Amino acid sequence: MFSKSVSLAERKAALLKISRSLLMCLESSSSCKGTTQYTGWDFLPEQTKQSILEGSNKMEKLKAEKDGSLAWQDIHNYSRMLREGNMNWEDIPPEDLDIRLKWAGFFHRRKKVPGTFMIRLRLPNGIIWSHQLRGLCHFLRRYDLQQACFDITTRQNLQLRGIKLEDASFFLEELNQLRIGCFQSGMDNVRNIVGSPVAGIDPNELYDTRSICFALNEMISNKGKGKPDYANLPRKFNIAVGGYPVDTVHGHINDLTFLPVTKLDHLGKPLFKILVGGLLSPKRNEISHNLDIWVPEGSILEVTRAVLEIYRDFGLRNSRAQSRFIFLVEKWGTERMKAEIIQRLSRNNIEWIEPESDFTENDCSKLYSESLLGIQSQRQENKVFLGCVVPAGRISVGEAEDLADIADNFSNGELRLTVSQNFILPNIDKTVVERVLEQPLLQDKFSYKPKPLLRGLVSCTGSQFCGLGLIETKNRSLQLCKILEELVDFPDKETVRIHWTGCPNSCGQAQIADIGLMGAPAKKNGKLVEGVDIYIGGTLGENPVLGTIYRKGIPCDFAHLVPVMIELLQTHFGAKVKRSQESIN
């Protein structure tokens, strides 16, 4: 848009003109698609607004200057102006390009692939259908397939890579046709709603999470199209709903979790306990706290509404590092938090129950298979589901198209994503199991019977595409996995869960793995190199424990890392060495 001869003053004047045209568009309901009457700022109490304006939190001030929810209109306008040649993507104010557009689910990859975006969807309960996946593939095929791909996240979600901003309006229209949302999937919003990946099909489940996950998504994000009521939280907010008393949805590291108990209500349906305040972060890692209150299924939406409004209105906003929900829980104490929630429920005649003092949860730990891989029986007669591993969670466009075809042919078009970055094909007729297992994609890339290390592998995006990543993770994790499986056997262990995360933000959830590798600086021959801090002993489920540091600052090159991993696998996981590292080298 601007030539080199244009002065800085002229450039600023032109950008101001663009900003004014955007604001005029927002104010005119007839000239702007998807105009919102209110922004997230409008839902904040006056006291909170005043505190933000008087405070020193730069991100809160940025939101006060222009609310992130305005990105729901900006994304269309920027897309149009780019297509019409009225601006270049470099001309967009960086606060919009790199921050506010995340409210629309568009994440600029400035450091790695400038001018392209990662799009994070909203897929409640991790359910996606073959026609939806195929539609996404069709759109991605307009780009360089070395950059355009899918990543499964640890929230049962999909991230799409390589999309350009000028195509954003077309992409959003495609999502609308596919009935998929992406708004409010980033920044200070409620993230994808996690539920049981075997909801409605597992013979032993206590509760089918699908309906409530979809209802929560609709309430919080207007089906992923954007809802300003919850668009200006102090930080991100994670919600999970489990199908068992045992935590199978990573609920202990979510801000708000509902887990069913074996105590039934008057309708014969399970009641739910409420967990609050779990998180993994650079400064703080915390297992969630039990609020010691039960609610029936019909109260889950109102409890969620109450908690989000409490967090929005009273959450700490002075420091980004201390703004997650757990900090408000600790400031108030669990008793005050519980009392505030109960007061709001009672005011609206919403049912809640004090737990029975002598109640003992039935042992449900054996009802749920931690591994969902391979062929497993369903509650429906003559039906099975098939769980397959996705190495490091990465799927190419061609693989996704083949997977959509397999789903069409064998699982009524349905696919389900898991928090372990894998997928499930449900509702397969027993009569066609052999035909399913013969599919080349499932015999090769997406195995249903992987070896122990690949079986438990999880990896964040890493530095390949993420500007925060200190190390490359996905390719390195697969290479290390292959090397280790050639060197050692696991005679007594089916799965060893190894999680890779590129930085302390821990999107790869290193602290809940058997072995977690977190990107960190290391020294080799006196020089700084890519390295990892290693955690061990993390687990969720019946007795959740966060992992602890085993070694720090290990260089990532395999000459250093492989011996450390072999020693760790031998001493803690019963691995038996079958070949020397020198033979691999």
XYZ file of C-alpha atoms in Angstrom:
585
model
C 0.000 0.000 0.000
C 2.783 2.442 0.929
C 5.827 3.198 -1.223
C 9.211 3.860 0.339
C 8.824 7.576 -0.452
C 5.776 7.979 1.786
C 6.634 9.823 4.978
C 5.926 8.466 8.443
C 3.360 11.214 9.024
C 1.559 10.349 5.776
C 1.596 6.664 6.690
C 0.092 7.354 10.124
C -2.567 9.593 8.560
C -3.515 6.858 6.096
C -3.743 4.254 8.853
C -5.884 6.614 10.913
C -8.204 6.979 7.932
C -8.462 3.186 7.662
C -9.225 2.900 11.389
C -11.926 5.543 11.109
C -13.511 3.760 8.160
C -13.594 0.561 10.211
C -15.269 2.349 13.113
C -17.840 3.915 10.764
C -18.522 0.445 9.422
C -19.031 -0.879 12.943
C -21.473 1.907 13.748
C -23.579 1.268 10.672
C -25.586 -1.937 10.897
C -26.472 -1.722 7.200
C -22.879 -1.555 5.953
C -21.045 -4.040 8.147
C -21.572 -7.778 8.255
C -22.143 -9.194 11.747
C -22.309 -5.872 13.618
C -22.285 -6.296 17.397
C -24.289 -3.899 19.548
C -22.126 -4.429 22.622
C -18.482 -5.280 23.195
C -16.873 -7.236 26.010
C -15.943 -3.957 27.715
C -19.639 -3.060 28.089
C -20.220 -6.067 30.364
C -17.547 -5.135 32.905
C -18.629 -3.474 36.172
C -17.725 0.203 36.462
C -15.372 -0.539 39.355
C -13.485 -3.060 37.210
C -13.240 -0.588 34.339
C -11.883 2.100 36.641
C -9.328 -0.283 38.109
C -8.137 -1.209 34.605
C -7.779 2.419 33.529
C -5.843 3.278 36.680
C -3.706 0.134 36.609
C -0.491 -0.766 34.799
C -1.483 -3.970 32.983
C -0.652 -3.200 29.350
C -2.907 -5.930 27.962
C -5.902 -4.717 29.957
C -5.258 -1.171 28.748
C -5.062 -2.435 25.168
C -8.446 -4.129 25.627
C -9.848 -0.932 27.129
C -8.671 1.115 24.146
C -10.400 -1.257 21.728
C -12.187 -4.392 22.875
C -11.097 -7.697 21.399
C -14.667 -8.579 20.412
C -14.470 -5.892 17.695
C -12.242 -8.358 15.833
C -15.421 -10.190 14.834
C -16.124 -7.307 12.452
C -12.534 -6.210 11.798
C -11.646 -9.606 10.363
C -14.212 -9.164 7.574
C -13.171 -5.594 6.834
C -9.452 -6.254 6.786
C -10.066 -9.252 4.536
C -12.091 -7.155 2.085
C -9.625 -4.248 2.008
C -6.717 -6.617 1.396
C -8.532 -8.271 -1.512
C -9.443 -4.900 -3.007
C -5.848 -3.725 -2.775
C -6.638 -0.879 -0.385
C -4.027 -2.057 2.124
C -1.313 -4.648 2.732
C -1.289 -6.929 5.761
C 1.781 -5.038 7.016
C -0.386 -1.887 7.225
C -2.736 -3.353 9.816
C -1.994 -1.981 13.302
C 0.155 -4.612 15.054
C -2.144 -4.587 18.091
C -4.937 -5.806 15.808
C -2.851 -8.115 13.640
C -0.971 -9.912 16.401
C -3.362 -9.643 19.354
C -6.978 -8.637 18.762
C -7.567 -10.915 15.759
C -7.035 -13.827 18.162
C -10.532 -13.011 19.491
C -11.712 -14.129 16.042
C -9.581 -17.273 16.210
C -6.907 -15.919 13.812
C -3.317 -16.202 15.089
C -0.724 -14.356 13.013
C 2.521 -16.315 12.580
C 4.695 -13.194 12.316
C 7.942 -14.776 13.505
C 7.680 -18.020 11.544
C 5.454 -17.538 8.473
C 4.630 -13.812 8.312
C 1.414 -12.959 6.526
C -0.192 -16.331 7.275
C -2.442 -17.375 10.122
C -3.204 -20.351 12.290
C -6.956 -20.728 12.790
C -8.222 -22.407 15.952
C -11.699 -23.895 15.694
C -14.340 -24.658 18.309
C -15.267 -28.361 18.314
C -17.191 -29.077 21.532
C -16.562 -32.599 22.818
C -14.032 -33.033 20.001
C -16.626 -34.174 17.477
C -16.156 -33.456 13.774
C -17.913 -34.960 10.759
C -16.419 -36.129 7.478
C -18.133 -33.439 5.381
C -16.770 -30.783 7.744
C -13.241 -32.161 7.569
C -13.451 -32.458 3.794
C -14.674 -28.861 3.513
C -11.711 -27.657 5.575
C -9.346 -29.663 3.364
C -10.877 -28.142 0.230
C -10.165 -24.657 1.571
C -6.583 -25.449 2.625
C -5.763 -26.808 -0.837
C -5.536 -23.263 -2.180
C -2.296 -22.842 -0.186
C 1.202 -24.296 -0.034
C 0.680 -27.767 1.407
C 4.120 -27.605 3.040
C 2.616 -24.983 5.347
C -1.111 -25.836 5.291
C -1.955 -28.699 7.649
C -3.996 -29.711 10.704
C -2.868 -30.092 14.303
C -4.988 -31.876 16.915
C -4.750 -30.041 20.238
C -4.856 -31.268 23.829
C -8.380 -29.780 24.054
C -9.883 -32.128 21.434
C -9.673 -29.337 18.897
C -8.213 -28.632 15.455
C -5.835 -25.887 14.413
C -5.482 -25.094 10.709
C -2.277 -23.573 9.362
C -1.342 -21.470 6.349
C -4.474 -19.343 5.817
C -4.075 -15.790 4.495
C -5.985 -12.833 5.870
C -7.407 -11.728 2.525
C -9.274 -15.048 2.423
C -10.653 -14.722 5.962
C -14.184 -13.703 4.933
C -14.422 -16.644 2.537
C -13.084 -18.991 5.194
C -15.569 -17.748 7.788
C -18.399 -18.213 5.316
C -17.180 -21.760 4.704
C -17.141 -22.397 8.467
C -20.677 -21.031 8.701
C -21.821 -23.430 5.982
C -20.086 -26.286 7.812
C -21.615 -25.167 11.144
C -18.218 -24.790 12.795
C -17.142 -21.779 14.841
C -13.771 -20.194 15.544
C -14.555 -16.919 17.359
C -13.404 -16.643 20.997
C -10.999 -19.551 20.605
C -7.996 -17.504 21.715
C -6.867 -14.853 24.196
C -9.056 -13.986 27.205
C -11.985 -16.238 26.354
C -13.401 -19.637 27.238
C -11.546 -22.215 25.163
C -12.873 -25.390 23.526
C -15.222 -27.384 25.784
C -13.708 -30.796 26.538
C -15.876 -33.885 27.008
C -15.535 -37.658 26.990
C -14.381 -38.890 23.546
C -16.384 -42.087 24.013
C -19.562 -40.320 25.151
C -22.660 -42.324 24.365
C -20.785 -45.411 23.221
C -18.771 -46.666 26.220
C -20.591 -49.475 28.064
C -19.311 -48.245 31.441
C -19.855 -44.499 31.239
C -21.871 -42.758 33.918
C -22.815 -39.747 31.801
C -22.965 -38.875 28.085
C -21.195 -35.499 27.838
C -22.123 -34.555 24.267
C -25.314 -32.558 24.798
C -23.996 -30.484 27.690
C -20.729 -29.702 25.865
C -22.665 -28.411 22.862
C -25.011 -26.450 25.137
C -22.064 -24.876 26.968
C -20.450 -23.915 23.671
C -23.674 -22.327 22.458
C -24.158 -20.383 25.691
C -20.574 -19.144 25.941
C -19.704 -18.383 22.322
C -23.011 -18.193 20.440
C -22.109 -21.444 18.667
C -18.613 -20.128 18.050
C -19.790 -16.947 16.338
C -18.969 -14.679 19.283
C -20.714 -13.583 22.462
C -19.440 -10.362 24.071
C -20.773 -11.271 27.535
C -17.748 -13.535 28.058
C -15.261 -11.900 25.667
C -13.332 -9.822 28.209
C -12.189 -12.210 30.924
C -8.969 -11.549 32.871
C -7.288 -14.497 31.094
C -8.229 -17.657 29.245
C -10.671 -20.070 30.884
C -10.816 -23.848 30.388
C -13.892 -26.032 30.984
C -14.222 -29.823 30.945
C -17.115 -32.228 31.570
C -16.340 -35.858 32.375
C -18.329 -39.015 31.859
C -16.867 -40.838 34.884
C -16.026 -40.041 38.514
C -12.409 -40.662 37.494
C -10.945 -37.696 35.620
C -10.467 -38.782 31.998
C -10.769 -35.311 30.442
C -7.811 -33.578 32.149
C -10.324 -31.886 34.398
C -7.795 -31.431 37.190
C -5.886 -28.882 35.092
C -8.999 -26.996 33.924
C -10.387 -23.828 35.486
C -13.846 -25.414 35.866
C -14.704 -29.102 35.685
C -17.854 -31.127 36.228
C -17.363 -34.813 37.079
C -20.316 -37.149 37.737
C -20.545 -39.007 41.021
C -22.255 -42.338 41.554
C -24.947 -40.649 43.637
C -28.110 -40.200 41.529
C -30.707 -37.433 41.654
C -34.487 -37.972 41.842
C -34.586 -38.541 38.072
C -32.066 -41.354 38.293
C -29.297 -39.268 36.713
C -25.859 -38.692 38.237
C -25.057 -35.606 40.250
C -21.855 -33.679 39.527
C -19.045 -32.482 41.719
C -17.392 -29.180 40.818
C -13.635 -28.687 40.543
C -12.106 -25.219 40.156
C -8.724 -23.605 39.671
C -6.568 -26.133 37.827
C -3.877 -24.820 35.483
C -0.473 -25.267 33.902
C 1.471 -22.069 33.255
C 5.010 -20.626 33.259
C 4.677 -19.301 36.812
C 2.233 -21.674 38.455
C 0.973 -25.249 38.112
C -1.982 -26.356 40.184
C -4.320 -29.320 40.538
C -7.926 -28.129 40.790
C -9.830 -27.830 44.095
C -13.079 -29.629 44.929
C -15.748 -27.041 45.834
C -17.658 -29.645 47.849
C -20.981 -29.010 46.157
C -23.131 -31.256 43.964
C -25.380 -30.135 41.143
C -27.709 -32.008 38.787
C -27.201 -31.945 35.037
C -29.841 -29.240 34.666
C -27.792 -26.811 36.781
C -24.482 -27.077 34.902
C -25.198 -24.189 32.533
C -26.188 -21.849 35.357
C -23.204 -22.823 37.491
C -20.955 -22.092 34.527
C -22.666 -18.758 33.935
C -22.235 -17.837 37.613
C -18.549 -18.793 37.682
C -17.766 -16.908 34.471
C -19.539 -13.774 35.696
C -17.701 -13.968 39.020
C -14.390 -14.337 37.212
C -15.198 -11.585 34.698
C -16.342 -9.119 37.353
C -13.940 -9.883 40.220
C -10.956 -11.652 38.640
C -7.512 -10.173 39.242
C -6.340 -7.968 36.366
C -3.277 -6.181 37.764
C -0.769 -8.723 36.451
C -1.092 -11.132 33.506
C 1.028 -13.624 35.428
C -1.515 -13.698 38.285
C -4.826 -13.341 36.457
C -5.941 -16.950 36.014
C -9.013 -18.106 37.929
C -6.986 -19.924 40.596
C -5.677 -16.592 41.906
C -9.221 -15.369 42.586
C -10.096 -18.733 44.163
C -7.128 -18.391 46.510
C -7.782 -14.737 47.275
C -11.382 -15.484 48.245
C -10.899 -19.005 49.559
C -12.964 -21.974 48.397
C -15.648 -21.370 51.040
C -16.361 -17.830 49.854
C -16.285 -18.961 46.208
C -18.724 -21.749 47.016
C -20.994 -19.358 48.947
C -21.027 -16.833 46.090
C -21.966 -19.518 43.565
C -24.696 -20.906 45.836
C -26.101 -17.419 46.408
C -26.411 -16.840 42.666
C -27.968 -20.257 42.093
C -30.468 -19.810 44.923
C -31.420 -16.350 43.688
C -32.464 -17.922 40.384
C -34.018 -21.054 41.935
C -31.301 -23.285 40.482
C -30.894 -26.634 42.228
C -27.754 -27.534 44.171
C -27.038 -30.138 46.858
C -24.688 -30.434 49.835
C -22.655 -33.658 49.467
C -23.506 -36.402 51.920
C -20.902 -36.445 54.678
C -20.688 -40.243 54.687
C -20.751 -40.650 50.890
C -18.056 -42.907 49.474
C -17.479 -42.939 45.724
C -17.713 -46.360 44.119
C -14.433 -47.586 42.662
C -14.749 -46.674 38.999
C -11.040 -46.697 38.172
C -11.300 -49.944 36.214
C -14.343 -48.932 34.206
C -12.441 -46.668 31.853
C -9.528 -47.745 29.692
C -6.855 -45.047 29.807
C -5.809 -46.016 26.309
C -8.532 -45.615 23.716
C -6.490 -47.185 20.932
C -7.418 -50.285 18.960
C -10.778 -52.023 18.572
C -13.007 -51.700 21.640
C -16.585 -52.731 22.358
C -19.450 -50.241 22.446
C -22.627 -50.254 24.486
C -24.544 -50.639 21.209
C -25.002 -54.228 20.096
C -22.712 -55.374 17.274
C -20.861 -52.052 17.264
C -17.224 -51.225 18.092
C -15.039 -48.152 17.997
C -11.499 -47.886 16.695
C -8.895 -45.631 18.287
C -5.846 -44.637 16.249
C -2.699 -42.727 17.123
C -1.817 -39.517 15.279
C 1.967 -39.135 15.593
C 2.587 -35.816 17.397
C -0.970 -34.746 16.489
C -0.062 -33.565 12.949
C -2.296 -34.422 9.956
C -1.605 -33.408 6.352
C -4.407 -32.258 4.060
C -4.193 -35.444 2.000
C -4.310 -37.621 5.116
C -7.329 -35.707 6.405
C -9.139 -36.289 3.104
C -8.401 -40.016 3.285
C -9.557 -40.062 6.896
C -12.840 -38.396 5.912
C -13.371 -41.136 3.314
C -12.713 -43.854 5.912
C -15.210 -42.217 8.272
C -17.814 -42.084 5.507
C -17.341 -45.756 4.734
C -17.197 -47.165 8.255
C -18.313 -44.774 11.046
C -21.286 -42.940 9.561
C -19.000 -39.985 8.850
C -18.196 -39.303 12.523
C -14.741 -38.703 13.995
C -13.840 -37.856 17.584
C -10.665 -36.176 18.752
C -9.022 -36.940 22.094
C -6.986 -34.919 24.609
C -4.054 -37.178 23.679
C -4.101 -35.750 20.126
C -5.496 -38.946 18.636
C -8.842 -39.849 17.029
C -11.642 -42.374 17.365
C -13.909 -43.816 14.682
C -17.162 -44.750 16.495
C -20.119 -46.951 15.586
C -18.307 -49.426 13.337
C -20.229 -52.592 12.479
C -18.460 -55.681 13.779
C -18.933 -57.265 10.369
C -16.594 -54.759 8.682
C -13.825 -54.587 11.291
C -11.320 -56.460 9.118
C -11.987 -54.120 6.199
C -11.406 -51.082 8.409
C -8.123 -52.432 9.731
C -6.937 -53.095 6.170
C -7.093 -49.404 5.268
C -3.532 -48.347 4.298
C -3.721 -45.101 6.293
C -4.566 -47.036 9.478
C -1.912 -49.672 8.881
C 0.824 -47.152 8.272
C 0.604 -43.562 9.558
C -2.330 -43.710 11.989
C -1.716 -47.045 13.651
C -4.273 -48.668 15.944
C -1.551 -50.775 17.597
C 1.465 -48.492 18.060
C 4.513 -49.261 20.169
C 4.598 -48.025 23.799
C 6.350 -44.693 23.212
C 4.384 -43.622 20.147
C 1.240 -44.758 21.936
C 1.689 -42.122 24.638
C 3.320 -39.319 22.637
C 1.965 -35.757 22.823
C 3.604 -32.671 21.347
C 2.817 -28.980 21.127
C 3.406 -27.027 17.895
C 6.950 -26.041 18.812
C 9.162 -23.478 17.119
C 8.337 -24.662 13.583
C 5.188 -22.536 13.602
C 4.910 -20.997 17.086
C 6.824 -17.831 17.915
C 6.900 -18.742 21.611
C 8.531 -22.124 21.057
C 12.107 -22.362 22.307
C 12.680 -25.675 20.519
C 11.301 -27.661 17.592
C 9.074 -30.374 19.061
C 6.959 -32.405 16.641
C 9.640 -33.754 14.295
C 12.160 -34.113 17.112
C 9.696 -36.011 19.310
C 9.003 -38.495 16.512
C 12.703 -38.968 15.749
C 13.532 -39.579 19.412
C 10.605 -41.947 19.742
C 11.843 -43.986 16.768
C 15.411 -44.134 18.096
C 14.366 -45.161 21.602
C 12.028 -47.876 20.355
C 14.947 -49.372 18.414
C 17.124 -49.317 21.521
C 14.813 -50.481 24.319
C 11.884 -52.822 24.996
C 9.112 -52.499 27.588
C 8.226 -56.043 28.684
C 5.880 -54.916 31.460
C 4.435 -51.652 30.165
C 1.976 -51.026 27.352
C 2.298 -47.236 27.298
C 4.844 -44.647 28.404
C 3.392 -41.150 28.135
C 6.007 -38.694 26.872
C 4.864 -35.090 26.396
C 6.877 -32.434 24.569
C 6.226 -28.735 25.077
C 8.262 -26.024 23.409
C 8.141 -23.445 26.204
C 6.997 -22.966 29.832
C 3.435 -22.173 28.703
C 3.147 -25.976 28.571
C 0.610 -26.408 25.774
C 2.061 -29.922 25.541
C 1.251 -30.444 29.240
C 4.661 -31.719 30.316
C 3.713 -31.756 34.010
C 1.007 -34.425 33.635
C 3.111 -36.939 31.684
C 5.143 -39.925 32.782
C 8.017 -38.010 31.184
C 7.670 -34.378 30.189
C 10.208 -32.499 28.099
C 9.953 -28.695 28.202
C 11.941 -26.396 25.941
C 14.643 -24.566 27.869
C 18.112 -23.108 27.327
C 21.051 -25.480 27.637
C 24.808 -25.225 27.233
C 27.046 -27.336 25.030
C 30.776 -26.671 24.979
C 30.098 -23.388 26.738
C 27.602 -22.184 24.125
C 23.832 -21.790 24.429
C 21.881 -24.429 22.476
C 18.328 -25.756 22.333
C 17.609 -27.852 25.389
C 14.941 -29.344 27.630
C 14.030 -29.550 31.276
C 12.748 -33.046 32.064
C 9.785 -33.717 34.368
C 8.727 -37.133 35.644
C 5.841 -38.656 37.558
C 2.852 -36.643 36.381
C -0.569 -38.257 36.202
C -4.234 -37.324 36.222
C -7.192 -39.562 36.990
C -7.938 -41.147 40.348
C -4.968 -39.685 42.253
C -3.704 -36.686 40.267
C -0.109 -35.591 40.770
C 1.945 -33.054 38.839
C 5.373 -34.119 37.675
C 8.581 -32.893 39.279
C 11.896 -31.843 37.762
C 14.267 -34.745 37.009
C 17.013 -32.958 35.060
C 17.410 -29.392 33.773
C 19.168 -27.918 30.753
C 19.784 -31.112 28.761
C 20.891 -30.297 25.166
C 18.372 -31.491 22.586
C 20.893 -33.158 20.294
C 20.408 -36.890 20.543
C 24.015 -37.574 21.578
C 23.128 -35.906 24.886
C 19.402 -36.586 25.156
C 19.209 -40.272 24.220
C 21.450 -41.561 27.071
C 19.493 -39.512 29.606
C 16.193 -40.898 28.292
C 17.447 -44.488 28.290
C 18.615 -44.184 31.896
C 15.257 -42.693 32.854
C 13.263 -45.374 31.029
C 15.340 -48.130 32.630
C 15.203 -46.870 36.209
C 11.575 -45.720 36.292
C 9.683 -47.634 33.585
C 11.288 -51.067 33.399
C 12.839 -50.644 29.960
C 15.325 -53.296 28.809
C 18.151 -52.244 26.483
C 18.266 -54.364 23.329
C 20.798 -52.391 21.232
C 23.532 -49.873 21.916
C 23.174 -46.254 20.857
C 26.373 -46.592 18.830
C 24.687 -49.161 16.582
C 21.975 -46.632 15.764
C 24.482 -43.835 15.205
